[in-house]
PDB file of C-alpha atoms and ligand atoms in Angstrom:
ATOM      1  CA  UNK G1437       0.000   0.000   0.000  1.00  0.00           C
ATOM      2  CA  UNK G1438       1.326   3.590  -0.794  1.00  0.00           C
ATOM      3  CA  UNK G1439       2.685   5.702   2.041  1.00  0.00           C
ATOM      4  CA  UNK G1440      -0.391   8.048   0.852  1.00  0.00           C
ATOM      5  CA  UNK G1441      -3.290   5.361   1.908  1.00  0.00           C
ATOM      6  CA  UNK G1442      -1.399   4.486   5.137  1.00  0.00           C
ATOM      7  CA  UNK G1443      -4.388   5.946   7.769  1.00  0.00           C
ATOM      8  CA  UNK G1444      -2.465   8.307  10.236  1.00  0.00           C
ATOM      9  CA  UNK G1445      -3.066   6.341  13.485  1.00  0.00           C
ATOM     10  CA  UNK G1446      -1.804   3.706  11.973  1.00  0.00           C
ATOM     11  CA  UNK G1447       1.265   5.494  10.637  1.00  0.00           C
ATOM     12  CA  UNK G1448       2.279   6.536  13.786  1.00  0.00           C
ATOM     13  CA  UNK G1449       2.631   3.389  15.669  1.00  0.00           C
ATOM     14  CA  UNK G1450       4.673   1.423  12.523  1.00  0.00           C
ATOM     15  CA  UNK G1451       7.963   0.438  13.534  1.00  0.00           C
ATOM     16  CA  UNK G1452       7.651   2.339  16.763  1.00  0.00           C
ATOM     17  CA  UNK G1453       8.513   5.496  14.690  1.00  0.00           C
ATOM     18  CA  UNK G1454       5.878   8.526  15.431  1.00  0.00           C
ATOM     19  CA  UNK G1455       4.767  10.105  12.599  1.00  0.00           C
ATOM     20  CA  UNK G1456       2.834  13.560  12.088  1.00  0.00           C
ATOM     21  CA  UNK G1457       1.474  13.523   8.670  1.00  0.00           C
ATOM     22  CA  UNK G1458       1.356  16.842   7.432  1.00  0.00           C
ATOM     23  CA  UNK G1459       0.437  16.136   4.069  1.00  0.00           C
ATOM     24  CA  UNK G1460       0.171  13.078   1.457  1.00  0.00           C
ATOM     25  CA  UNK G1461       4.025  12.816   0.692  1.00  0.00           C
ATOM     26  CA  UNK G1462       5.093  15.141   4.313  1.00  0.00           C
ATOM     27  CA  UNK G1463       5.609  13.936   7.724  1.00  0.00           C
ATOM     28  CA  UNK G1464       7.524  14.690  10.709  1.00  0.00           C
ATOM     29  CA  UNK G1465       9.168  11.844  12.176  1.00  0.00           C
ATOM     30  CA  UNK G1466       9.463  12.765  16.227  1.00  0.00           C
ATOM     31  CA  UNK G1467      12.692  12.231  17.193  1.00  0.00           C
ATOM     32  CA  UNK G1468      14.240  10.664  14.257  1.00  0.00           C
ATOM     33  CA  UNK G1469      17.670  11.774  15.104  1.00  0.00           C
ATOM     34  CA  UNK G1470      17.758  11.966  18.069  1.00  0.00           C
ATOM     35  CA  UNK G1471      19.859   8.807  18.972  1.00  0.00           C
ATOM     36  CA  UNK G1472      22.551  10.443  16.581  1.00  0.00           C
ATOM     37  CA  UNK G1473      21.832  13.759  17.426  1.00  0.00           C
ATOM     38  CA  UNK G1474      25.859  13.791  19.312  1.00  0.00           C
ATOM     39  CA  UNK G1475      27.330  12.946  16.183  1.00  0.00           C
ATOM     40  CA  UNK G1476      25.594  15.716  14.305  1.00  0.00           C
ATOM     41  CA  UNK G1477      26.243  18.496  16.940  1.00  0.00           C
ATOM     42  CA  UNK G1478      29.860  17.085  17.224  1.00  0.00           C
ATOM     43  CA  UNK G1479      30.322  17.620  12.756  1.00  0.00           C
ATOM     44  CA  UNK G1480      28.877  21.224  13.005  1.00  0.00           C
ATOM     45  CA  UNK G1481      32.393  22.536  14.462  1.00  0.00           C
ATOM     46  CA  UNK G1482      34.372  20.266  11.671  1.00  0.00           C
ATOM     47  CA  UNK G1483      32.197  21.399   8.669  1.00  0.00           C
ATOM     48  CA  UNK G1484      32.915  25.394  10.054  1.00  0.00           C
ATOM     49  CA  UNK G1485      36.263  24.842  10.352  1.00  0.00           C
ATOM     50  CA  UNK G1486      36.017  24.263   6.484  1.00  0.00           C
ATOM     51  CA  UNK G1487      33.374  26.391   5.106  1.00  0.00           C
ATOM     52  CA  UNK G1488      32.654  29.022   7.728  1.00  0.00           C
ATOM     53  CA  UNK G1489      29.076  30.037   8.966  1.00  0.00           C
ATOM     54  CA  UNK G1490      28.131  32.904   6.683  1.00  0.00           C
ATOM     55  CA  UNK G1491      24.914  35.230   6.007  1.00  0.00           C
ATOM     56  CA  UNK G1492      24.178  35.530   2.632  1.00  0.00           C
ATOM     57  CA  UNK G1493      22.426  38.279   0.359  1.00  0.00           C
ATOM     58  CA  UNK G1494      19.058  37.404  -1.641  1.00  0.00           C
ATOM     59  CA  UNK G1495      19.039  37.719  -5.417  1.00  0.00           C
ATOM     60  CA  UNK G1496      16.476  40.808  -3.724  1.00  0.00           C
ATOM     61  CA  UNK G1497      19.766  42.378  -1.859  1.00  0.00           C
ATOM     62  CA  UNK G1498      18.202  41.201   1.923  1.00  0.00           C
ATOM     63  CA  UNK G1499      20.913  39.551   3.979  1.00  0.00           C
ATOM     64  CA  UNK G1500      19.586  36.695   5.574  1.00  0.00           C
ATOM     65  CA  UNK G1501      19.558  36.366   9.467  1.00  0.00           C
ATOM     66  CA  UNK G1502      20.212  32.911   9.146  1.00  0.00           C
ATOM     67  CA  UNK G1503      23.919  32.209   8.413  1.00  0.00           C
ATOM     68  CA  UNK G1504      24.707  28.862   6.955  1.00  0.00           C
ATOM     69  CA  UNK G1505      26.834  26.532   5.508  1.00  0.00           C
ATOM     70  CA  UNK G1506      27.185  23.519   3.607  1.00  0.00           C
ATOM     71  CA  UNK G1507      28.748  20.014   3.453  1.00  0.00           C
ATOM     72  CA  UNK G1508      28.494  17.491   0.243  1.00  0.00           C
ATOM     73  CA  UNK G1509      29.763  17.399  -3.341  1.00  0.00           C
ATOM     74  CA  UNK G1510      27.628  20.755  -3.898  1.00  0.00           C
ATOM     75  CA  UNK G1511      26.597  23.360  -1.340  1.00  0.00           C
ATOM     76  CA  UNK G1512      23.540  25.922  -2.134  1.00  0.00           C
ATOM     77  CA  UNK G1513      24.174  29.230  -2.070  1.00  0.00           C
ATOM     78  CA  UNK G1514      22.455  32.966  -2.687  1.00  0.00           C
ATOM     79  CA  UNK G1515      23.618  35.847  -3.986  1.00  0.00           C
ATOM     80  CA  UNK G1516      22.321  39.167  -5.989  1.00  0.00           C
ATOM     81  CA  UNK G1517      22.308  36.813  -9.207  1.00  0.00           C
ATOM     82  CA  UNK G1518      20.270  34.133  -7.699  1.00  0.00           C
ATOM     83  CA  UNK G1519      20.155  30.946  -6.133  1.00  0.00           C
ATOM     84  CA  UNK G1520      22.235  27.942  -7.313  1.00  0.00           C
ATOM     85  CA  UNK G1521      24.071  25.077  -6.463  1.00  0.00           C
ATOM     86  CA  UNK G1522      27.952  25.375  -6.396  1.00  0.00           C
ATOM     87  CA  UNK G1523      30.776  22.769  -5.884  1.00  0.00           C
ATOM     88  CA  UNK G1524      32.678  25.501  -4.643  1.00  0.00           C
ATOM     89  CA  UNK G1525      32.361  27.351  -1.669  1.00  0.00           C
ATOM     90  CA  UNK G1526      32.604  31.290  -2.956  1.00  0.00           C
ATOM     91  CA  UNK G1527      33.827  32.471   0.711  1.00  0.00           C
ATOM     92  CA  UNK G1528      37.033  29.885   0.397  1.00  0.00           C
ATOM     93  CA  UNK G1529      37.058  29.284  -3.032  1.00  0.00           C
ATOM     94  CA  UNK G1530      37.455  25.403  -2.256  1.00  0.00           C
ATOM     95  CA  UNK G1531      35.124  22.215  -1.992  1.00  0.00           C
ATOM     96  CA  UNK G1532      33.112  22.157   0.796  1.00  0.00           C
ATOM     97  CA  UNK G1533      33.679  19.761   3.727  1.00  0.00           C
ATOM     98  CA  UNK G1534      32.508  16.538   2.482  1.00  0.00           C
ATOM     99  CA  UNK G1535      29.339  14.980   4.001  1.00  0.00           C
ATOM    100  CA  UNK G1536      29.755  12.201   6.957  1.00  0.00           C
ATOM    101  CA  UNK G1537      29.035   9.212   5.330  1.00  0.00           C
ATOM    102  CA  UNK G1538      26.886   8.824   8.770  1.00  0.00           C
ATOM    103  CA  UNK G1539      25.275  11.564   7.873  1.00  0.00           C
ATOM    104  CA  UNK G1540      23.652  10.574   4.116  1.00  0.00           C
ATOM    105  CA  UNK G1541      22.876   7.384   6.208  1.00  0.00           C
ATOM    106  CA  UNK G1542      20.713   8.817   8.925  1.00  0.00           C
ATOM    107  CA  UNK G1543      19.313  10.866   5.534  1.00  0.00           C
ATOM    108  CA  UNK G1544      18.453   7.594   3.902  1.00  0.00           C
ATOM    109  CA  UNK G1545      16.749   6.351   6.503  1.00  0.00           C
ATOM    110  CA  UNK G1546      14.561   8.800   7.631  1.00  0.00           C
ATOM    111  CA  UNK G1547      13.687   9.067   3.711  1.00  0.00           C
ATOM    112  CA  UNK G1548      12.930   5.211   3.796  1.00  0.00           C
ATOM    113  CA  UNK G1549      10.536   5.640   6.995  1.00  0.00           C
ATOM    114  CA  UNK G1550       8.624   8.128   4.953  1.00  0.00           C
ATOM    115  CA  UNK G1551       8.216   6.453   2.060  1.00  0.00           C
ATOM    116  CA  UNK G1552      10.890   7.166  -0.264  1.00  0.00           C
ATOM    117  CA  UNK G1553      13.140   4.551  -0.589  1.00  0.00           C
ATOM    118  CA  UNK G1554      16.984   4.793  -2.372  1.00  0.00           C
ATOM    119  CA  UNK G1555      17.506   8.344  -1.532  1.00  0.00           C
ATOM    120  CA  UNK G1556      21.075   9.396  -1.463  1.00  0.00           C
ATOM    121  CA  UNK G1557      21.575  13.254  -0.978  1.00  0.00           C
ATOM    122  CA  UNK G1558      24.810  15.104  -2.362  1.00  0.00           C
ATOM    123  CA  UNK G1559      23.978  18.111  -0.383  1.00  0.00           C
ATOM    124  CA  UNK G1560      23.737  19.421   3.127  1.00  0.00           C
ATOM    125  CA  UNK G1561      22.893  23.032   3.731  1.00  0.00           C
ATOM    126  CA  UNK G1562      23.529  23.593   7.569  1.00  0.00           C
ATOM    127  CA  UNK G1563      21.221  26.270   8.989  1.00  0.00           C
ATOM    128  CA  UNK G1564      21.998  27.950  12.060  1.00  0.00           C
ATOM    129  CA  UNK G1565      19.537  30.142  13.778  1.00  0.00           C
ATOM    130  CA  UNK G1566      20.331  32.643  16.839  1.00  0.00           C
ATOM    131  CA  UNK G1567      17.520  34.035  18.806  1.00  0.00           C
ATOM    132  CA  UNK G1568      15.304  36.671  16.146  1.00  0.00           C
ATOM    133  CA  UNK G1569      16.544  34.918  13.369  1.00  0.00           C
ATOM    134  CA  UNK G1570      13.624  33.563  10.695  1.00  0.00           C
ATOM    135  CA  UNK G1571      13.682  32.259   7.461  1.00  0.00           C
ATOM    136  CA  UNK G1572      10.300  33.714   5.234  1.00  0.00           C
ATOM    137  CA  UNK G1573       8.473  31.316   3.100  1.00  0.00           C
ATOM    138  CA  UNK G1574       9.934  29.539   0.385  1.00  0.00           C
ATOM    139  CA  UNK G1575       9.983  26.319  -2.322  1.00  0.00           C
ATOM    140  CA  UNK G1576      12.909  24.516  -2.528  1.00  0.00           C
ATOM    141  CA  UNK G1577      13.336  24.220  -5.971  1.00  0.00           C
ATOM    142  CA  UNK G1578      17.053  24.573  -7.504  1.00  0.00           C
ATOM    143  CA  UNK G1579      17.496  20.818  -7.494  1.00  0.00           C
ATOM    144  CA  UNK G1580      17.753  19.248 -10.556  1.00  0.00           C
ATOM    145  CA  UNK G1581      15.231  16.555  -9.393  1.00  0.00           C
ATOM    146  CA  UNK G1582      12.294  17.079  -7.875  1.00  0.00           C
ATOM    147  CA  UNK G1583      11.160  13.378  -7.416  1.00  0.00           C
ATOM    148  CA  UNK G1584      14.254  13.241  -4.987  1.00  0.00           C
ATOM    149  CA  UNK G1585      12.801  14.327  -1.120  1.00  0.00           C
ATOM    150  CA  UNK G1586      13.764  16.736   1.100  1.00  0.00           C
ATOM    151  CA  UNK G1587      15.062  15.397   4.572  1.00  0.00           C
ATOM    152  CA  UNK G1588      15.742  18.146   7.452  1.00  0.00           C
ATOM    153  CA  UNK G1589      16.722  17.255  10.849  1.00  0.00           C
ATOM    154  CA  UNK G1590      16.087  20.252  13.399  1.00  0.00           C
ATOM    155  CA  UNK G1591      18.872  20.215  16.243  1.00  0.00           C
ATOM    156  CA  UNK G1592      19.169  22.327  19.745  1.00  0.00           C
ATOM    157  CA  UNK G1593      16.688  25.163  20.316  1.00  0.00           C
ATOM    158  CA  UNK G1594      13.495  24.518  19.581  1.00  0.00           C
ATOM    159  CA  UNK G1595      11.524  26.129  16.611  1.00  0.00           C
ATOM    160  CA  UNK G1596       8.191  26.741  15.238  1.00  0.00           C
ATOM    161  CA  UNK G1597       7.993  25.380  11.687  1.00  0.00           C
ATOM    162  CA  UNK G1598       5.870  27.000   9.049  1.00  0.00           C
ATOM    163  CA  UNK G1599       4.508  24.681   6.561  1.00  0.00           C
ATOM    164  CA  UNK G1600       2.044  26.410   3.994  1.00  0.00           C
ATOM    165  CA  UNK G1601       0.604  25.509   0.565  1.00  0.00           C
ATOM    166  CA  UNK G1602       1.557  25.044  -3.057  1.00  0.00           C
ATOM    167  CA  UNK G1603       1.162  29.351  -3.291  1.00  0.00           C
ATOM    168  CA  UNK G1604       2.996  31.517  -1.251  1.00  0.00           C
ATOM    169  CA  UNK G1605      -0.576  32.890  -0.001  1.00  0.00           C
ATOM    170  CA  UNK G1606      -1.909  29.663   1.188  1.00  0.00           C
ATOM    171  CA  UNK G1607      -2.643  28.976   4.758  1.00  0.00           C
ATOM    172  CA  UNK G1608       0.685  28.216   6.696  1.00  0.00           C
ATOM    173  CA  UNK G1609       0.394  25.590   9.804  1.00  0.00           C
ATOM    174  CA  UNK G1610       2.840  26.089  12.773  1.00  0.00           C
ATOM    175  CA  UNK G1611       4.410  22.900  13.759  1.00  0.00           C
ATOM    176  CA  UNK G1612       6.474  22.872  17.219  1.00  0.00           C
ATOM    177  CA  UNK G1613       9.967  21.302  16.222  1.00  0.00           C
ATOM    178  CA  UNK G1614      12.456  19.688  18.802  1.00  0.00           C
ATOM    179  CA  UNK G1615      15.950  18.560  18.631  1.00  0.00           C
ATOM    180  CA  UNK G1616      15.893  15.416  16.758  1.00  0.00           C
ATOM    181  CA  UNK G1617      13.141  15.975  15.085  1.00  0.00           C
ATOM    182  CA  UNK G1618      13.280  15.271  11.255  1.00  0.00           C
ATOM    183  CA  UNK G1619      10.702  16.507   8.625  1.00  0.00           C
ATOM    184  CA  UNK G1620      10.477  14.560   5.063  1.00  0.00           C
ATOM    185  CA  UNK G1621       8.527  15.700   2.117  1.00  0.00           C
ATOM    186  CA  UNK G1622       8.427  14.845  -1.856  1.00  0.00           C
ATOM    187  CA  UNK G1623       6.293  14.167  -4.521  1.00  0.00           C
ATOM    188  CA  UNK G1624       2.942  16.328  -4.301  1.00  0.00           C
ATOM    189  CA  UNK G1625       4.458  17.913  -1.829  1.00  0.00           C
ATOM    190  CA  UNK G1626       7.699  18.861  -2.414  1.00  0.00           C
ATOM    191  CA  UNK G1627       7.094  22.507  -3.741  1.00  0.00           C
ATOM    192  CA  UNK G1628       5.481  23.069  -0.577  1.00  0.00           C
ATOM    193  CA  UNK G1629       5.791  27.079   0.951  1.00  0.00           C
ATOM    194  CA  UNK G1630       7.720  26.387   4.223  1.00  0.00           C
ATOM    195  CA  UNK G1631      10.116  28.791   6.896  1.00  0.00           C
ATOM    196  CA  UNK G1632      10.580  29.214  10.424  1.00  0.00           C
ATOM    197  CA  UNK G1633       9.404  31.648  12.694  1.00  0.00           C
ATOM    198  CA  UNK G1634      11.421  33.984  14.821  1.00  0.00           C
ATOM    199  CA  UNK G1635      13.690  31.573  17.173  1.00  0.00           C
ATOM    200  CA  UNK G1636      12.812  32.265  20.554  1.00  0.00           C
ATOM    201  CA  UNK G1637      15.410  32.953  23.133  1.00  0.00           C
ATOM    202  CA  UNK G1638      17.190  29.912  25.194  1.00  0.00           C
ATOM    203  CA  UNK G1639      19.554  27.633  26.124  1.00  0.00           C
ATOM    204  CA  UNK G1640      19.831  24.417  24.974  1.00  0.00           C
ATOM    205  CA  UNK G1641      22.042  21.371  26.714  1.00  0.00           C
ATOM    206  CA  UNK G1642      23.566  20.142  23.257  1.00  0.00           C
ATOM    207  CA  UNK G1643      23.997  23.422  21.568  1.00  0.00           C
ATOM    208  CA  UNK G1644      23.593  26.613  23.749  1.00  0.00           C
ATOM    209  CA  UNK G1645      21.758  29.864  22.543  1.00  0.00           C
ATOM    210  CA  UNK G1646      21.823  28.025  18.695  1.00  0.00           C
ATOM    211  CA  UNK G1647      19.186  26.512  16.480  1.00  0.00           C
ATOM    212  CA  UNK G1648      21.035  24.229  13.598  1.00  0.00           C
ATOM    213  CA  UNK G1649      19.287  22.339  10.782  1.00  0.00           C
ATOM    214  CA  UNK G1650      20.267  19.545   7.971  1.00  0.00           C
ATOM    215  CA  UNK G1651      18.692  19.955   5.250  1.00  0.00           C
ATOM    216  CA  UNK G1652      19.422  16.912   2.582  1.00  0.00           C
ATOM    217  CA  UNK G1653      19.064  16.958  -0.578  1.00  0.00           C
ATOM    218  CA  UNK G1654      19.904  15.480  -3.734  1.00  0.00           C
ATOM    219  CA  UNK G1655      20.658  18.642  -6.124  1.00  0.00           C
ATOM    220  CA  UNK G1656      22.431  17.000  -8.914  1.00  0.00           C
TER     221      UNK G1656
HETATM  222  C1  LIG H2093      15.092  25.368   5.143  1.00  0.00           C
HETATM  223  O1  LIG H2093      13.960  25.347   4.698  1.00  0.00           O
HETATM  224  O2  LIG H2093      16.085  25.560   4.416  1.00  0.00           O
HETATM  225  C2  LIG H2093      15.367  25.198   6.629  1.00  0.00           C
HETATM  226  C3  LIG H2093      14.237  24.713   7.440  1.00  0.00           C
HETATM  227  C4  LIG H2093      14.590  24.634   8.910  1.00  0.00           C
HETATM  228  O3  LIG H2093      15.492  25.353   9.385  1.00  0.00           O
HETATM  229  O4  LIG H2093      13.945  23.846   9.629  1.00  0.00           O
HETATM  230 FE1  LIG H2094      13.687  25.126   2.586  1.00  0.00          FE
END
């Protein structure tokens, strides 16, 4: 049976993985990564050392109060010409770290416990949120693919995901995200509107006054 026809009580208790399904091909799987939530934390400080945190410009000239970086063959990136995917990180002018093979794993899997089996991401765009900072509404569309799912693991401070409609006007639900956490969409409804709300002020055990997210993709 489809991952689509699956009822959502019954969803939630298969394989003792809770599931919140948010939309035919969208779910949050509670504490996905939360077992190898450590190892993740532990990478952020490698990958930095690399390809420092950065905040961007829009192709609209807005810096973004997020600052990220990447990890992976390819690394996305935004500037006042647009939004692409680059093997090269423009603040170094070298590769970017190279993903944890641990990491494309726990990727996989959470993938494969939504529905979408063989999924092997070459990117990892590493968000990291201080209190105030938000990230507006958006698709996530400069992959070459869009069969291939989106995977992205929420880690330290808790957030308040937005997750809209197929138009940027559409009504937006607010979904509470933990550390560990791991939201996975595709298919119908991978050019879903989503962002995150203003991070809220706080300290968390595993990584202090930070919010950090994974986001997986395959972009090639
Ligand atoms: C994103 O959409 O790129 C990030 C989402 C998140 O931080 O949870
Ligand atoms: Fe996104």
């Amino acid at each position: 049976m489809p991952p689509e026809f699956i009822p959502l009580a019954l969803a939630q208790d298969q394989d003792g993985v809770r599931r919140v399904v948010l939309g035919a091909r969208a779910v949050l799987l509670r504490g996905f990564a939360r077992e190898c939530a450590p190892e993740l934390v532990a990478a952020i400080d490698a990958i930095a050392v690399v390809s420092p945190f950065r905040h961007m410009v829009t192709p609209g000239g807005w810096e973004m109060s997020v600052a990220l970086t990447n990890c992976g063959q390819v690394g996305w990136v935004t500037d006042r010409t647009g939004y692409r995917y680059d093997a090269i990180d423009p603040a170094t002018g070298r590769s970017w770290p190279a993903m944890p093979y641990a990491f494309a794993d726990l990727a996989a899997e959470a993938a494969e416990a939504a529905g979408f089996s063989g999924f092997r991401p070459d990117a990892c765009l590493v968000n990291r949120y201080t209190p105030g900072a938000r990230l507006s509404l958006h698709q996530d569309r400069n992959e070459r693919d869009l069969g291939q799912p989106i995977v992205s693991v929420s880690l330290g401070l808790p957030a308040i995901f937005l997750w809209g409609a197929k138009r940027r006007a559409g009504k937006v639900r607010r979904i509470p995200l933990i550390h560990g956490d791991v939201m996975v969409w595709g298919g119908p409804d991978r050019l879903t509107f989503h962002g995150v709300h203003f991070l809220a002020e706080g300290e968390h055990p595993s990584t202090g006054g930070y919010r950090f997210n994974f986001t997986f993709r395959r972009a090639l």
